[in-house]
Short mmCIF file of C-alpha atoms and ligand atoms in Angstrom, two decimals:
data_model
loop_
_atom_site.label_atom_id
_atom_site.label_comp_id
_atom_site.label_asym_id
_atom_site.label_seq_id
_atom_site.Cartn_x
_atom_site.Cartn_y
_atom_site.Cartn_z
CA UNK A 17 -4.36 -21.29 -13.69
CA UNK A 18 -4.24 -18.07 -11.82
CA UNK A 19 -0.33 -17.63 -11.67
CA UNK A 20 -0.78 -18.07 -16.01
CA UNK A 21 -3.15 -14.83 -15.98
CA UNK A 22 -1.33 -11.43 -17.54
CA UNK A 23 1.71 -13.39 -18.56
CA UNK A 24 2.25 -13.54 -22.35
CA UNK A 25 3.42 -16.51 -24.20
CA UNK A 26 5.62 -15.94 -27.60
CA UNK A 27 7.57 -18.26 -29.85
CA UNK A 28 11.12 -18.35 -31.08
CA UNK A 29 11.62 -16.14 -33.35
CA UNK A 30 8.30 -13.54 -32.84
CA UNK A 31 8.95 -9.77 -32.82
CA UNK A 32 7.68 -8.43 -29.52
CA UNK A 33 8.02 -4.85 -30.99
CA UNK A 34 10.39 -2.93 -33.50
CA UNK A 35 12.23 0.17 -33.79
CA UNK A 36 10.07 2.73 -34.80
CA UNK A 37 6.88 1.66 -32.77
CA UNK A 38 5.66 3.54 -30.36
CA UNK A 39 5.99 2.15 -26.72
CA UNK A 40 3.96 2.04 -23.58
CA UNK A 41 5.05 -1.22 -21.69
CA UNK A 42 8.66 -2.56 -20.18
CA UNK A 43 8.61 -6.27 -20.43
CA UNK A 44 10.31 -9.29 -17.35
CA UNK A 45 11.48 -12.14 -18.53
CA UNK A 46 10.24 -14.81 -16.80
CA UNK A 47 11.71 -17.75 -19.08
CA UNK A 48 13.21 -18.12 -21.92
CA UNK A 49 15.34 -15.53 -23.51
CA UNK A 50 15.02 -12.43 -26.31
CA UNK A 51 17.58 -10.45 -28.18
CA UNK A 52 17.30 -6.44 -28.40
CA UNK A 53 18.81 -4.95 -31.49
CA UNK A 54 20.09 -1.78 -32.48
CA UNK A 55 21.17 -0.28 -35.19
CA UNK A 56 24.22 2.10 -34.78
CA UNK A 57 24.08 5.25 -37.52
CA UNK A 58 27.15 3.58 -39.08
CA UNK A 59 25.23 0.84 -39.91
CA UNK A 60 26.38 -1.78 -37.47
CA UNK A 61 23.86 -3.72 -35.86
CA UNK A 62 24.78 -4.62 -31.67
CA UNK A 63 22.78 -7.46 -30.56
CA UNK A 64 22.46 -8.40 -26.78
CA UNK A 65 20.60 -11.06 -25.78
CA UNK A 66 18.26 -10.65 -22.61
CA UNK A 67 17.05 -13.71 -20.13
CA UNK A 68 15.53 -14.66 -17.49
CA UNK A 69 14.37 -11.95 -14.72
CA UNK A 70 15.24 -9.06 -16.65
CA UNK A 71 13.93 -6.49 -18.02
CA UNK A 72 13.68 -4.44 -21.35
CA UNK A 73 11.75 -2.01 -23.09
CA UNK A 74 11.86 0.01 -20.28
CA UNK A 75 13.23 3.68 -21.55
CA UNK A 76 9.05 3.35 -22.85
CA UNK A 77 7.84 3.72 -19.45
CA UNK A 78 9.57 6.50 -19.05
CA UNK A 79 9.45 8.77 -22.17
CA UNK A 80 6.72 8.63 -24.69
CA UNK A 81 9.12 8.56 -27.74
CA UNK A 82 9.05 5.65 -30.44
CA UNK A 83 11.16 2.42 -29.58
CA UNK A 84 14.77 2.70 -30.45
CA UNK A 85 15.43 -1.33 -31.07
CA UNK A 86 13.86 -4.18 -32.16
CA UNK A 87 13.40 -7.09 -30.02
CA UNK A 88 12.87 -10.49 -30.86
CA UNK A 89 12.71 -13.85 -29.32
CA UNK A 90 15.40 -16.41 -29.19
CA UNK A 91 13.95 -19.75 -27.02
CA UNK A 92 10.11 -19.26 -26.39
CA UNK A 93 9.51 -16.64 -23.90
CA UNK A 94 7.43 -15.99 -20.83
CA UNK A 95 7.04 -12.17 -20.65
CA UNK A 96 5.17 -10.46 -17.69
CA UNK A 97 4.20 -6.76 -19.47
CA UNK A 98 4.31 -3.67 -17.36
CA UNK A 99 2.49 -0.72 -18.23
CA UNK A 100 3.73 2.59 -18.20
CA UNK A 101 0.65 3.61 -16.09
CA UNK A 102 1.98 1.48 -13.44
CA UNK A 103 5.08 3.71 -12.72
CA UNK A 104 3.75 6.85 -14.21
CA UNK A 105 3.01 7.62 -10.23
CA UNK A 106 6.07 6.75 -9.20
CA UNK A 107 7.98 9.06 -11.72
CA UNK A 108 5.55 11.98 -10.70
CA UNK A 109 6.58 11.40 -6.67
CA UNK A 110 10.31 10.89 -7.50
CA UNK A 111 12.24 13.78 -6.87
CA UNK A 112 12.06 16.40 -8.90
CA UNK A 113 15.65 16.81 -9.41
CA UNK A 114 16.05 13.50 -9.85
CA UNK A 115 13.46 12.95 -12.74
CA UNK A 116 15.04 15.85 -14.29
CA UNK A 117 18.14 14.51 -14.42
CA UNK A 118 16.70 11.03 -15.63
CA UNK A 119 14.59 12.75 -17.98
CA UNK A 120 17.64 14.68 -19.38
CA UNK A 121 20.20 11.63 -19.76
CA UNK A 122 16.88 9.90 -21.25
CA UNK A 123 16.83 12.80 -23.81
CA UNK A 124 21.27 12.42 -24.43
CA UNK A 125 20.42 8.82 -25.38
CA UNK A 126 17.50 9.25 -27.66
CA UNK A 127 19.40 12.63 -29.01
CA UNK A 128 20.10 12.74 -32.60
CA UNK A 129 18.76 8.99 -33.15
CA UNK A 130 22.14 8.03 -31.76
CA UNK A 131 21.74 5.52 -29.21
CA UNK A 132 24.12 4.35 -27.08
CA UNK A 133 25.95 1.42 -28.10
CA UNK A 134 24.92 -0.54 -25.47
CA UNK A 135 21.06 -0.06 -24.76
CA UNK A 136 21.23 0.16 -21.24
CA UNK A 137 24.34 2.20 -20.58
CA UNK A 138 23.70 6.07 -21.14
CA UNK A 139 21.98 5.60 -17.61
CA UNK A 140 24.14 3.31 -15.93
CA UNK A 141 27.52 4.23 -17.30
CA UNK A 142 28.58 5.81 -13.79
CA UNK A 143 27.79 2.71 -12.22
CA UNK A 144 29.82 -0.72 -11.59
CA UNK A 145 28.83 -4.01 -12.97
CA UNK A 146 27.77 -4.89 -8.97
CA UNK A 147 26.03 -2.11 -8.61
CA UNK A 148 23.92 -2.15 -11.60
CA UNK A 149 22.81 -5.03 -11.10
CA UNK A 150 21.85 -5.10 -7.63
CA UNK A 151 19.71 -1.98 -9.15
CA UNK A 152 18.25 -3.58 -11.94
CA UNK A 153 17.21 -6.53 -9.83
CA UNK A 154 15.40 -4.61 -7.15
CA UNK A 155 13.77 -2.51 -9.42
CA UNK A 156 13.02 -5.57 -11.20
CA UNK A 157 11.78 -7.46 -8.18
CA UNK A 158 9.51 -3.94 -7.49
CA UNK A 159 7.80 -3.68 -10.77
CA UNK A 160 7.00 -7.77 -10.47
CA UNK A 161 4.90 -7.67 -7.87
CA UNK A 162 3.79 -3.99 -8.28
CA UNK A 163 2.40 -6.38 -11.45
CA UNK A 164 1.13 -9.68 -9.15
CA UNK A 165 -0.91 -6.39 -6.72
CA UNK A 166 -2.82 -5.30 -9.56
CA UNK A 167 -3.91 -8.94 -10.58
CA UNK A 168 -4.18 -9.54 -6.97
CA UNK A 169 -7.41 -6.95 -7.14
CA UNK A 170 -8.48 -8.07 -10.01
CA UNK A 171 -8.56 -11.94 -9.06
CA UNK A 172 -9.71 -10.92 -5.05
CA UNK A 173 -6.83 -12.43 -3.57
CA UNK A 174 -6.60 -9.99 -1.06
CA UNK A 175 -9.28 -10.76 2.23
CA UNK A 176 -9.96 -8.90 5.15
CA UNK A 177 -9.48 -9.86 8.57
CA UNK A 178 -11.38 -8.59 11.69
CA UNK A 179 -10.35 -8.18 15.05
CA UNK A 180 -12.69 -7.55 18.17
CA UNK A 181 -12.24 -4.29 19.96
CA UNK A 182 -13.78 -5.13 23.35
CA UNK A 183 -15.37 -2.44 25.70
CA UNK A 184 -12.88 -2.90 28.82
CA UNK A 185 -15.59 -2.75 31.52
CA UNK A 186 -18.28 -5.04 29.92
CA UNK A 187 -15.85 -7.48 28.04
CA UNK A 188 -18.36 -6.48 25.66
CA UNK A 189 -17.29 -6.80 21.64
CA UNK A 190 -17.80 -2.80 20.93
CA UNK A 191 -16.41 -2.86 17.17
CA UNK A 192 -13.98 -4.46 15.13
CA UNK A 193 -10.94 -3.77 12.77
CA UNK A 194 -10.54 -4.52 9.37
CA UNK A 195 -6.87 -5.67 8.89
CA UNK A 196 -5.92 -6.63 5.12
CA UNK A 197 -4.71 -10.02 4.08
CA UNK A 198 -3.12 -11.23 1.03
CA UNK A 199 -3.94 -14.97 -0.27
CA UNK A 200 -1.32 -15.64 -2.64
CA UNK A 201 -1.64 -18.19 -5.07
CA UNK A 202 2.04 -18.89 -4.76
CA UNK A 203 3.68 -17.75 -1.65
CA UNK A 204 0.90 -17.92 0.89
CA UNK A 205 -0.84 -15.43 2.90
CA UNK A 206 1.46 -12.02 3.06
CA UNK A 207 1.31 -9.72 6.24
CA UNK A 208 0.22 -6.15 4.99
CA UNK A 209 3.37 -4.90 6.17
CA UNK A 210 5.33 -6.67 3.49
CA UNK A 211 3.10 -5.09 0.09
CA UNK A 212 1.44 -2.15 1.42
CA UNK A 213 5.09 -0.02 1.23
CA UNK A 214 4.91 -0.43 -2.50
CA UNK A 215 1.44 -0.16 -2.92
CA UNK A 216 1.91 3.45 -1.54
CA UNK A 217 4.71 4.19 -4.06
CA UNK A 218 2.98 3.28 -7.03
CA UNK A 219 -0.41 4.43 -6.13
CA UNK A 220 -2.37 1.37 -6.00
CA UNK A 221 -2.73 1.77 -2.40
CA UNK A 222 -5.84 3.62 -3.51
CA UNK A 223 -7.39 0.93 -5.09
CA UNK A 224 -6.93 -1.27 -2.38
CA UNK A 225 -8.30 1.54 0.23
CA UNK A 226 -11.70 1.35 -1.70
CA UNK A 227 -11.97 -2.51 -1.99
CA UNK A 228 -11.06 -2.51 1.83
CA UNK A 229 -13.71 -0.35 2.41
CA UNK A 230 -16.33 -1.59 0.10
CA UNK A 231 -15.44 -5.18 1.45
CA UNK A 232 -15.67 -4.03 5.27
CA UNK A 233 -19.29 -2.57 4.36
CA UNK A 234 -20.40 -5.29 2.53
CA UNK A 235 -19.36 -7.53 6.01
CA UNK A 236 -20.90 -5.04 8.41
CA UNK A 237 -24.18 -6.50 8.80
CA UNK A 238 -22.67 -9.74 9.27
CA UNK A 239 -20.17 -8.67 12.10
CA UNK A 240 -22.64 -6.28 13.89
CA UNK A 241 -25.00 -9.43 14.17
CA UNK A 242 -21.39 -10.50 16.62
CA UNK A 243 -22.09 -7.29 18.94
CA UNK A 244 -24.31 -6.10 21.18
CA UNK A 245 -22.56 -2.79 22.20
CA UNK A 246 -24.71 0.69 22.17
CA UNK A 247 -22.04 2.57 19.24
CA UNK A 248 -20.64 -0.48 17.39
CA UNK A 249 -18.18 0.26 14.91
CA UNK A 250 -16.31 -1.34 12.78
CA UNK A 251 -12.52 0.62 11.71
CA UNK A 252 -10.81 0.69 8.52
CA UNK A 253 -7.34 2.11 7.94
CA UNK A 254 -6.43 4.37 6.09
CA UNK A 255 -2.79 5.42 4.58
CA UNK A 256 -1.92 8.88 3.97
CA UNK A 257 -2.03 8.90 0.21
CA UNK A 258 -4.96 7.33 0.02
CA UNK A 259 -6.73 9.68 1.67
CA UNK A 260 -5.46 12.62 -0.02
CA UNK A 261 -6.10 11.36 -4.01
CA UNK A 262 -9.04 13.13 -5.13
CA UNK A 263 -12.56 12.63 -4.72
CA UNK A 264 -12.02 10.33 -1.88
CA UNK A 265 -14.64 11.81 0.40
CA UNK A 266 -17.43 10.99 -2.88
CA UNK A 267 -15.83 7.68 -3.31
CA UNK A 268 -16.64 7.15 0.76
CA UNK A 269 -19.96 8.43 0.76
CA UNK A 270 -20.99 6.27 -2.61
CA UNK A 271 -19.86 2.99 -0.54
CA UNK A 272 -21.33 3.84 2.51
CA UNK A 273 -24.83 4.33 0.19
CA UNK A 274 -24.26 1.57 -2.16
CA UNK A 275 -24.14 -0.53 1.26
CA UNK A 276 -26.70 1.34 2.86
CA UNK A 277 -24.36 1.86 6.24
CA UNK A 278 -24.87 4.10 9.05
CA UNK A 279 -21.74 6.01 8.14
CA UNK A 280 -22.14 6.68 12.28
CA UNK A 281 -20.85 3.07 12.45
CA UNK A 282 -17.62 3.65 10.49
CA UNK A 283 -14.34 4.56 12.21
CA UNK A 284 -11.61 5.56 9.87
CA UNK A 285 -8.29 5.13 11.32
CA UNK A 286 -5.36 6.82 10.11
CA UNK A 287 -1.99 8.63 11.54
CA UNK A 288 -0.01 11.31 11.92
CA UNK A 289 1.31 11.51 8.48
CA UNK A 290 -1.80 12.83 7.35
CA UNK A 291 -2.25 15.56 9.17
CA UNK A 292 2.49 16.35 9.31
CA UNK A 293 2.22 15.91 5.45
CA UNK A 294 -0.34 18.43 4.69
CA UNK A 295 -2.05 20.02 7.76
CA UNK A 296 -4.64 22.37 5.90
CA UNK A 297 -5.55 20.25 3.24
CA UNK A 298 -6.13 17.23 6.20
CA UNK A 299 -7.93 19.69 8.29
CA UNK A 300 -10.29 20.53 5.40
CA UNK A 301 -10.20 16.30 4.34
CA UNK A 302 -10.79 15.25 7.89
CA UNK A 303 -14.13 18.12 8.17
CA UNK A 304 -15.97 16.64 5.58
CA UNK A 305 -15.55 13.39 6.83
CA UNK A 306 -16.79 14.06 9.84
CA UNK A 307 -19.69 16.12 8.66
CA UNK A 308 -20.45 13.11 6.64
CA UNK A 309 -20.79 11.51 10.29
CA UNK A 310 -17.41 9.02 9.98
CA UNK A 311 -15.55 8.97 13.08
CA UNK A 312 -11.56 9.05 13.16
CA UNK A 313 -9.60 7.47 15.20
CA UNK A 314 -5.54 8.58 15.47
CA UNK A 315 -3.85 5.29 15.44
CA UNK A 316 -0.01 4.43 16.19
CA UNK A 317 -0.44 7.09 19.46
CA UNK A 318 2.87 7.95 20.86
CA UNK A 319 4.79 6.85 18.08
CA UNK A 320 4.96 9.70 15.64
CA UNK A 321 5.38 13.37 16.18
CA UNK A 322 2.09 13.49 18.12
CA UNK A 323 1.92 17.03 18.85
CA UNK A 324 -1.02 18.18 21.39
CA UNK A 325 -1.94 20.45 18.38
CA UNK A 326 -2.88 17.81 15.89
CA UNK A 327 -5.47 16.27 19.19
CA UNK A 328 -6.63 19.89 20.04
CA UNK A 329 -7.59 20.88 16.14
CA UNK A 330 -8.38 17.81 14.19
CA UNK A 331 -11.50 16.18 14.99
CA UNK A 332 -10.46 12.98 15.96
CA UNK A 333 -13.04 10.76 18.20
CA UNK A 334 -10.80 8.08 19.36
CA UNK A 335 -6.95 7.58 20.21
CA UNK A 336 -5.48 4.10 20.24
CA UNK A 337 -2.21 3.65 21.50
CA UNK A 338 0.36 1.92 20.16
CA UNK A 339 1.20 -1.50 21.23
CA UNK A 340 4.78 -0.89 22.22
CA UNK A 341 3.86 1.05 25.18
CA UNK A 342 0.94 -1.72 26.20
CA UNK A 343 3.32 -4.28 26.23
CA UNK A 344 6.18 -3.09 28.02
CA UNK A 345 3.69 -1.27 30.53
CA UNK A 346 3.84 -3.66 33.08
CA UNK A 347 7.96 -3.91 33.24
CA UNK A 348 8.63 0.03 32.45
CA UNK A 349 7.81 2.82 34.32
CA UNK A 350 7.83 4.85 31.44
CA UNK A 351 5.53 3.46 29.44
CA UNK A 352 3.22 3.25 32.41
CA UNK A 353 3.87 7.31 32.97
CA UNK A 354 2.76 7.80 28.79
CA UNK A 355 -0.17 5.22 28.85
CA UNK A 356 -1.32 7.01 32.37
CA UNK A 357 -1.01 10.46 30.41
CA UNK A 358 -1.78 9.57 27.13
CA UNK A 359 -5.19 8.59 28.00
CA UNK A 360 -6.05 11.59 30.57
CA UNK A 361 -5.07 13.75 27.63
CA UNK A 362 -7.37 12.27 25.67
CA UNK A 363 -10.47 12.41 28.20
CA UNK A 364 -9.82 15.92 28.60
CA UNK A 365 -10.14 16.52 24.92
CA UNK A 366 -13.75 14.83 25.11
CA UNK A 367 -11.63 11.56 23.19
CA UNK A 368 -12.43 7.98 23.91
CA UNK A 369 -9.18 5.58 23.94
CA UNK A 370 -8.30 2.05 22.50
CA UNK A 371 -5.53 0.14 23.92
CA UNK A 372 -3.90 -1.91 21.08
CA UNK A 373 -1.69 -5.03 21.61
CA UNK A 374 -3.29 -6.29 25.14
CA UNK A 375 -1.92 -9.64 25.03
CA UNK A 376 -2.82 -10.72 28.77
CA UNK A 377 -5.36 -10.39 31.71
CA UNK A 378 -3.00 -8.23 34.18
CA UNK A 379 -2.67 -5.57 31.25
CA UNK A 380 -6.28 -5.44 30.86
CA UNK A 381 -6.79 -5.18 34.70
CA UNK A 382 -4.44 -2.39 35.15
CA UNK A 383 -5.79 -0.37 31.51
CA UNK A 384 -9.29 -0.82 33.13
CA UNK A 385 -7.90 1.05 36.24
CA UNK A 386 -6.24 3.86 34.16
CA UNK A 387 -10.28 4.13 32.76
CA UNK A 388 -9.24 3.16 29.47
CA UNK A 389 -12.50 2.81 27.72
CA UNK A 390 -11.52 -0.24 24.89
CA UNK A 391 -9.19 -2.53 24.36
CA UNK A 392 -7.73 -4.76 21.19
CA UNK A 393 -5.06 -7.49 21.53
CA UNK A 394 -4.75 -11.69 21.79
CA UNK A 395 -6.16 -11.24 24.71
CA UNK A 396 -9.43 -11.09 23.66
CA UNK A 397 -9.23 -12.55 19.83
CA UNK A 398 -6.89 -12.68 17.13
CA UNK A 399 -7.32 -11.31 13.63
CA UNK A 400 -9.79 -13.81 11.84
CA UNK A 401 -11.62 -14.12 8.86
CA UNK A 402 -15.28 -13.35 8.77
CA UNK A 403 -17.61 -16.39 9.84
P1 C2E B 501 -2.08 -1.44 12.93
O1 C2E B 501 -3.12 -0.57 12.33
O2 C2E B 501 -1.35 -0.90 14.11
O3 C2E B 501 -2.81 -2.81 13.25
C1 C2E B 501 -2.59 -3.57 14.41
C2 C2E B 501 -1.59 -4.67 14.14
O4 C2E B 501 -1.27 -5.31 15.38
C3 C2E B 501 -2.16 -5.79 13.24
O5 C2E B 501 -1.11 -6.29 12.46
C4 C2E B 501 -2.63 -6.82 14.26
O6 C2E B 501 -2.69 -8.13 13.73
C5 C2E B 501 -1.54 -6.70 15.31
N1 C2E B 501 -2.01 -7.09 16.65
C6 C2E B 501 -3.24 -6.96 17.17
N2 C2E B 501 -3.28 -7.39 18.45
C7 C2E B 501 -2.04 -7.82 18.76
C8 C2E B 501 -1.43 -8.36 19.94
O7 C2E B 501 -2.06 -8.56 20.97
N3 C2E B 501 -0.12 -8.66 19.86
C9 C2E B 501 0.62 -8.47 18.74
N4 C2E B 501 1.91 -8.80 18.76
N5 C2E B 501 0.09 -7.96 17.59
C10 C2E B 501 -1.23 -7.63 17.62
P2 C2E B 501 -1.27 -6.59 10.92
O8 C2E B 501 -2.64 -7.12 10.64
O9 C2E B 501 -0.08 -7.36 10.48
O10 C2E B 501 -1.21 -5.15 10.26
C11 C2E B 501 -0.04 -4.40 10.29
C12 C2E B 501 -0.26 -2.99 9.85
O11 C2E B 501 -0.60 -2.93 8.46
C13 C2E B 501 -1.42 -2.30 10.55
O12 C2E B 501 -0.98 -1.85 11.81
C14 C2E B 501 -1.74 -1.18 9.58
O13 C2E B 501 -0.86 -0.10 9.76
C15 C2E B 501 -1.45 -1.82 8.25
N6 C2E B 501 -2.72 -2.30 7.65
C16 C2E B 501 -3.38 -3.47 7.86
N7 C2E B 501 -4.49 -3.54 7.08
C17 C2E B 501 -4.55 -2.38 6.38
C18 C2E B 501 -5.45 -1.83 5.41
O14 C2E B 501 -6.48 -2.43 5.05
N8 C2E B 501 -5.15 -0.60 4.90
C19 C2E B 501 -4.05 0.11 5.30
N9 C2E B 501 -3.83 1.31 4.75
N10 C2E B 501 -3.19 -0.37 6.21
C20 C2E B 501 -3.43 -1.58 6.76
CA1 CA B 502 -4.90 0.41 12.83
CA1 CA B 503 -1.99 0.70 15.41
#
C-alpha cells in the first residue's frame, strides 16, 4: 500500500541506532513508542521515552558528529526516517546568524562529551513547555510532509492540470496552462498553494519544476491537437528558486529535445521575485532562455513591485494580469483605470496581454474593448486534466 512505502517497521526491543554511530537521519514516530538514552559522565543513565508524532535523532541532521544516545524501542514502532539531505537546504537558506547561533549551542551540547541532561534542552532551555511544543510540532508537521513530497515524485502522485487561454477576438483556444495538482493517497487532491510554500524552503521545488515541465512536454502534442491558433503555446510556471539552481537552462533545453518540442511553443511564466531577488543574474537567466527561443510571460501583473524597469529591460513576451483587478473591474473604477493602463503599457512595449480570472461574458466584452489580446478564467474552461 502506497501510504506503507518509506515507513520503517521495528520490534520491541530493536536498537534503531547507538551512541557512538554516526548519524544522518532524524526519525517521526508515527506509532508506537522508543526510549532515547544517555549516559551522563557520572555514570547515570537518563532515559526518556519518545511517542507518537515526535521526533528524535534530530541534532544528526544538523551536525555531522557521532550520535550522543542510544535509542531503542519500547512497543513496536512505526518510524518515518528523514534524511539530513532533506533539510540540508533549509539550514543553508536560514539566516546566517541564526545557524550560527544554532550551530554554536549545537557545539555547547556536544562540548566535552557532556550532554545535556535532558536531550532536547541545550536548545530549548529559553523556551516554555507551550512554546516548545507548539515548535516541535510544526517543525514536526514540516519535515512530515517535506517526507510524503518526495515520495509524492517518486510514486507520481502529483498531475498536471490545463487550462485554455482563449484568443479574445476569435474565442479561439490559443494555449494552455499547466497548473500542478496533488493526488494524495490519503487526504485528496491538494491545491498547489497549500505544498508548494514548503517545497520552496526545502528545495524540492526544483524537482517538481522539471517533472512539471517534462510532464507538460510529454502532453503537448496531445493538447495542441485541442488548438487551432497560429502561435499555440502551452505555459508552465515557474518559482523563483527554481529558476535560479544551476544548470536550469541545460536541464530546459534537454526536455524540450528529449520531447522533441518547438521550444517556440513554450511560455515560461514566472514573477517579479525573480527578477527583485537577483536582477543581473535574472537578466543574464532570462537571455538565454530566450535565445533558446522560450517565451516569458510576467505573471501576477500589478501585484508585486512591478516597476516599468523590470517591463522595459527583461525580455518578457507576454503580461497577464492578475485576477484581482479582472474581477473587481466591472464594480471599481480603479481597477478599470490599471487594467486600461496596464495593458496600453504593455502594447507600447511590443507585449501581448493575458487577462487571468475572467469569470463572465460582460468581463470578456469589455477586456475585448480595452484590445486585450487573451484571456483565461471559468469563463471559458476550468482547470482539467488532460483527455
Ligand atoms: P497562478 O499562476 O496565478 O494560476 C492561476 C490560478 O487561478 C490557478 O489556481 C487557477 O486555477 C485559478 N483560476 C483560473 N481561472 C480562474 C477564475 O476564473 N476564477 C478563479 N477564482 N480562479 C481562477 P491554482 O491552480 O490553485 O494555482 C495557484 C497558484 O499555484 C498559481 O497561481 C501558481 O502561482 C502556483 N502554481 C500552480 N501550478 C504550479 C506549478 O506547476 N509550478 C509552480 N511553481 N507554481 C504553480
Ligand atoms: Ca501562472
Ligand atoms: Ca497568475
Amino acid at each position: 500500500m502506497l501510504e506503507h512505502l518509506n515507513r520503517e517497521v521495528y520490534a520491541a526491543g530493536e536498537v534503531i541506532f547507538h551512541a557512538g554511530d554516526t548519524g544522518d537521519s532524524a526519525y517521526i514516530v508515527e506509532d508506537g513508542s522508543v526510549e532515547v538514552c544517555v549516559n551522563t559522565p557520572d555514570g547515570e543513565q537518563v532515559v526518556k521515552q519518545i511517542g507518537k508524532g515526535e521526533l528524535f535523532g534530530e541534532i544528526a541532521l544538523i551536525d555531522h558528529k557521532p550520535r550522543t544516545a542510544t535509542v531503542r524501542v519500547r512497543e513496536k514502532a512505526v518510524l518515518i526516517p528523514i534524511h539530513r539531505k532533506l533539510v540540508g537546504e533549509l539550514l543553508e537558506k536560514t539566516d546566517p546568524i541564526v545557524r550560527h547561533l544554532l550551530l554554536l549551542v549545537m557545539e555547547r551540547f556536544r562540548g566535552n562529551g557532556t550532554p545535556a541532561r535532558n536531550p532536547a534542552s541545550a536548545t530549548e532551555s529559553a523556551l516554555d513547555l507551550t512554546q516548545r511544543n507548539k515548535l516541535r510540532g510544526e517543525a514536526t508537521q514540516k519535515l512530515a510532509m517535506a517526507h510524503d513530497i518526495t515520495r509524492a515524485l517518486n510514486k507520481d502522485e502529483f498531475a498536471l492540470y490545463y487550462q485554455p487561454i482563449c484568443d479574445l477576438g476569435s474565442g479561439k483556444i490559443a494555449g494552455f496552462e499547466a497548473l500542478i495538482r496533488w493526488h494524495h493517497p490519503d487526504k485528496g487532491t491538494i491545491s498547489p498553494l497549500d505544498f508548494l510554500w514548503l517545497a520552496e524552503h526545502t528545495g524540492q521545488i526544483r524537482d517538481i519544476g522539471l517533472w512539471t515541465l517534462e510532464r507538460a512536454c510529454r502532453d503537448w502534442p496531445t493538447l495542441r491537437r485541442q488548438t487551432e491558433h497560429a502561435a499555440p503555446f502551452v505555459s508552465v510556471n515557474m518559482s523563483a528558486s527554481q529558476l535560479t539552481g544551476e544548470g536550469f537552462v541545460e536541464a530546459v533545453s534537454g526536455i524540450l529535445n528529449r520531447h522533441s518540442m518547438p521550444s517556440r511553443e513554450l511560455k515560461l511564466e514566472l514573477t517579479e521575485t525573480v527578477i527583485i531577488n537577483n536582477p543581473e543574474q535574472a537578466l543574464g537567466l532570462l537571455g538565454r532562455l530566450t535565445e533558446l527561443n522560450i517565451r516569458l510571460a510576467l505573471d501576477d501583473y500589478g501585484t508585486g513591485y512591478s516597476g516599468l524597469d523590470s517591463l522595459q529591460r527583461y525580455p518578457i513576451a507576454t503580461m497577464k494580469i492578475d485576477r484581482a483587478f479582472i474581477s473587481n473591474m466591472q464594480s471599481s473604477a480603479h481597477s478599470r483605470e490599471i487594467v486600461t493602463s496596464s495593458i496600453n503599457l504593455a502594447h507600447s512595449l511590443g507585449m501581448d496581454v493575458i487577462a487571468e480570472g475572467i469569470e463572465t461574458g460582460e468581463a470578456h466584452e469589455a477586456l475585448l474593448g480595452l484590445n486585450c489580446n487573451y484571456g483565461q478564467g471559468w469563463h471559458f474552461g476550468r482547470p482539467a486534466a488532460l483527455h
